CSV table of C-alpha atoms in Angstrom, one decimal:
chain,number,residue,atom,x,y,z
A,1,MET,CA,130.7,84.2,18.9
A,2,THR,CA,129.4,86.7,17.0
A,3,SER,CA,131.0,89.9,16.7
A,4,VAL,CA,129.3,93.6,16.8
A,5,PHE,CA,129.7,96.4,14.0
A,6,LEU,CA,129.5,100.1,14.6
A,7,THR,CA,128.4,102.8,12.2
A,8,ARG,CA,127.3,105.8,12.5
A,9,LEU,CA,125.7,109.3,9.4
A,10,ASP,CA,124.6,112.1,9.7
A,11,SER,CA,120.7,113.5,9.8
A,12,PRO,CA,118.2,116.3,9.2
A,13,ILE,CA,117.6,115.3,13.2
A,14,GLY,CA,121.0,115.1,14.1
A,15,ARG,CA,123.8,111.8,14.1
A,16,LEU,CA,122.6,108.4,14.4
A,17,GLU,CA,124.4,105.5,15.8
A,18,LEU,CA,123.7,102.0,14.1
A,19,VAL,CA,124.7,98.9,15.9
A,20,GLY,CA,124.7,95.1,14.5
A,21,ASP,CA,125.8,91.7,14.3
A,22,ASP,CA,126.6,89.3,11.5
A,23,VAL,CA,123.2,88.6,10.2
A,24,ALA,CA,120.8,92.4,11.2
A,25,VAL,CA,120.6,95.5,12.7
A,26,THR,CA,120.5,95.6,16.9
A,27,ALA,CA,119.9,99.2,17.9
A,28,LEU,CA,119.7,102.5,16.0
A,29,THR,CA,120.2,105.8,18.5
A,30,ILE,CA,119.5,109.1,17.5
A,31,GLU,CA,122.1,111.6,19.5
A,32,ARG,CA,120.8,113.8,22.5
A,33,ASP,CA,121.9,116.7,23.5
A,34,GLY,CA,125.8,116.1,21.1
A,35,VAL,CA,125.9,112.6,22.5
A,36,LEU,CA,125.2,108.6,21.2
A,37,PRO,CA,126.1,105.7,23.6
A,38,HIS,CA,129.5,104.3,21.7
A,39,ASP,CA,130.8,108.3,20.6
A,40,GLY,CA,134.1,106.9,22.0
A,41,GLU,CA,134.7,103.8,19.8
A,42,PRO,CA,135.9,103.9,16.6
A,43,GLU,CA,133.4,102.7,13.7
A,44,ARG,CA,133.0,99.2,12.5
A,45,SER,CA,130.8,98.7,9.4
A,46,ASN,CA,129.5,95.5,7.8
A,47,ASP,CA,127.4,94.7,4.7
A,48,VAL,CA,124.0,94.7,7.3
A,49,LEU,CA,124.7,98.3,8.5
A,50,ASP,CA,126.2,99.6,5.4
A,51,ALA,CA,123.1,98.8,3.4
A,52,ALA,CA,121.0,100.2,6.7
A,53,ARG,CA,122.4,103.5,6.8
A,54,GLU,CA,122.4,103.5,2.9
A,55,GLN,CA,118.4,103.2,2.8
A,56,LEU,CA,118.2,106.0,6.4
A,57,VAL,CA,120.0,108.1,3.7
A,58,GLU,CA,117.2,107.8,1.2
A,59,TYR,CA,114.5,108.0,3.5
A,60,PHE,CA,116.0,111.4,5.3
A,61,ALA,CA,116.3,112.1,1.0
A,62,GLY,CA,112.2,111.1,0.7
A,63,THR,CA,113.3,108.8,-1.9
A,64,ARG,CA,112.5,105.6,0.6
A,65,THR,CA,109.8,104.8,2.6
A,66,GLU,CA,110.1,101.5,3.2
A,67,PHE,CA,113.1,99.7,5.3
A,68,ASP,CA,114.2,95.9,4.0
A,69,VAL,CA,117.0,95.2,6.0
A,70,PRO,CA,116.9,92.8,8.7
A,71,VAL,CA,116.6,93.5,12.3
A,72,ARG,CA,116.6,91.7,15.8
A,73,LEU,CA,114.3,93.2,18.4
A,74,VAL,CA,115.0,92.1,21.5
A,75,GLY,CA,112.5,92.1,24.6
A,76,THR,CA,109.6,90.9,26.9
A,77,PRO,CA,107.1,88.6,24.0
A,78,PHE,CA,104.9,92.2,24.8
A,79,GLN,CA,107.1,94.4,23.7
A,80,GLN,CA,108.1,91.9,20.9
A,81,ALA,CA,104.3,92.2,19.3
A,82,VAL,CA,104.8,95.7,19.9
A,83,TRP,CA,107.0,95.9,17.9
A,84,ARG,CA,105.7,93.1,15.3
A,85,GLU,CA,103.1,96.0,14.8
A,86,LEU,CA,105.0,98.8,14.5
A,87,GLU,CA,106.8,97.0,11.5
A,88,ARG,CA,104.0,96.3,9.9
A,89,LEU,CA,102.7,100.6,9.8
A,90,GLY,CA,104.2,101.8,6.4
A,91,TRP,CA,105.8,105.6,5.7
A,92,GLY,CA,102.9,107.5,6.2
A,93,GLU,CA,100.7,105.5,8.5
A,94,ALA,CA,99.9,106.7,12.1
A,95,ILE,CA,98.0,104.7,14.9
A,96,SER,CA,97.4,105.3,18.3
A,97,TYR,CA,98.1,104.1,21.4
A,98,GLY,CA,94.6,102.2,22.2
A,99,ALA,CA,94.4,101.0,18.7
A,100,LEU,CA,97.9,99.5,18.9
A,101,ALA,CA,97.0,97.9,22.5
A,102,THR,CA,93.5,96.2,20.9
A,103,ALA,CA,95.7,95.1,17.8
A,104,VAL,CA,98.1,92.8,20.0
A,105,GLY,CA,95.1,91.7,22.0
A,106,LYS,CA,95.9,93.8,25.3
A,107,PRO,CA,92.9,96.3,25.2
A,108,GLY,CA,93.3,98.6,28.0
A,109,SER,CA,96.3,99.0,27.9
A,110,ALA,CA,97.6,102.2,26.2
A,111,ARG,CA,100.1,102.9,28.5
A,112,ALA,CA,102.4,99.9,28.9
A,113,ILE,CA,101.7,100.0,25.1
A,114,GLY,CA,103.2,103.8,25.5
A,115,GLY,CA,106.3,101.4,27.8
A,116,ALA,CA,107.0,99.2,25.0
A,117,VAL,CA,107.4,102.4,21.9
A,118,GLY,CA,109.5,104.0,24.3
A,119,ALA,CA,111.9,100.7,24.4
A,120,ASN,CA,111.6,100.1,20.8
A,121,PRO,CA,115.6,99.8,20.0
A,122,VAL,CA,114.9,100.3,16.6
A,123,PRO,CA,113.6,103.7,15.7
A,124,ILE,CA,112.9,104.9,12.3
A,125,ILE,CA,113.2,101.7,10.7
A,126,VAL,CA,110.3,100.1,13.1
A,127,GLY,CA,108.5,103.3,13.4
A,128,CYS,CA,107.6,104.3,16.4
A,129,HIS,CA,107.3,107.9,15.5
A,130,ARG,CA,104.4,106.6,14.5
A,131,VAL,CA,102.6,106.4,17.1
A,132,LEU,CA,99.6,108.7,18.7
A,133,ALA,CA,97.4,109.4,21.7
A,134,SER,CA,93.5,108.6,20.3
A,135,ASP,CA,92.8,112.0,19.7
A,136,GLY,CA,95.5,112.6,17.5
A,137,ARG,CA,97.8,114.5,19.5
A,138,ILE,CA,101.7,114.2,20.1
A,139,THR,CA,102.3,112.9,23.9
A,140,GLY,CA,106.2,111.9,23.9
A,141,TYR,CA,109.2,110.5,22.2
A,142,SER,CA,111.8,108.8,24.1
A,143,GLY,CA,114.7,109.1,20.6
A,144,GLY,CA,116.5,112.4,20.0
A,145,ASN,CA,116.0,115.1,21.5
A,146,GLY,CA,112.1,113.8,22.1
A,147,ILE,CA,109.0,115.9,20.4
A,148,PRO,CA,111.0,117.8,18.5
A,149,THR,CA,112.5,114.9,16.4
A,150,LYS,CA,109.0,113.1,16.2
A,151,LEU,CA,107.7,116.4,14.5
A,152,TRP,CA,110.4,116.5,12.2
A,153,LEU,CA,109.8,112.4,11.7
A,154,LEU,CA,106.0,113.2,11.1
A,155,GLY,CA,106.4,116.0,8.6
A,156,HIS,CA,108.4,113.8,7.2
A,157,GLU,CA,106.6,111.4,6.2
A,158,ARG,CA,103.5,113.6,6.1
A,159,ILE,CA,101.4,112.7,8.8
A,160,GLY,CA,98.5,114.9,10.3
A,161,PHE,CA,98.5,115.6,13.9
A,162,ALA,CA,96.3,116.9,16.7
A,163,ALA,CA,97.8,120.7,18.3
């Protein structure tokens, strides 16, 4: 049986909650309206979550541009293909929903791509904030407080976008 671990940290975009098992981060949640999914539960960290926590602190401080903690992304084969492409994006890089659709072999499926991007269980570490409309506009963000959270992350990575 796998153990479940939990830790939290403060960040410029609100409190973050990390969930993991013995070997990988399985979820990262950005608080929405001051609430995290497991607020009532005590923290119980492990080496993986401690490393993720440290890397996130460094990311927000501007001293880390890539993550190397193990993540376990559970989803459909289509979602997993989209998330693998997101993992390839680096600090400061952006991609459009259409280009992402083409990259996973499903051109013309930008709407389905949006659903998969929004279902990413480990935002920031797997940079779903780096996906923009084909004209560079921000079309939405499901993490934290939505578009303001995405705006902060894009600004932090100096990713340009259309207003």
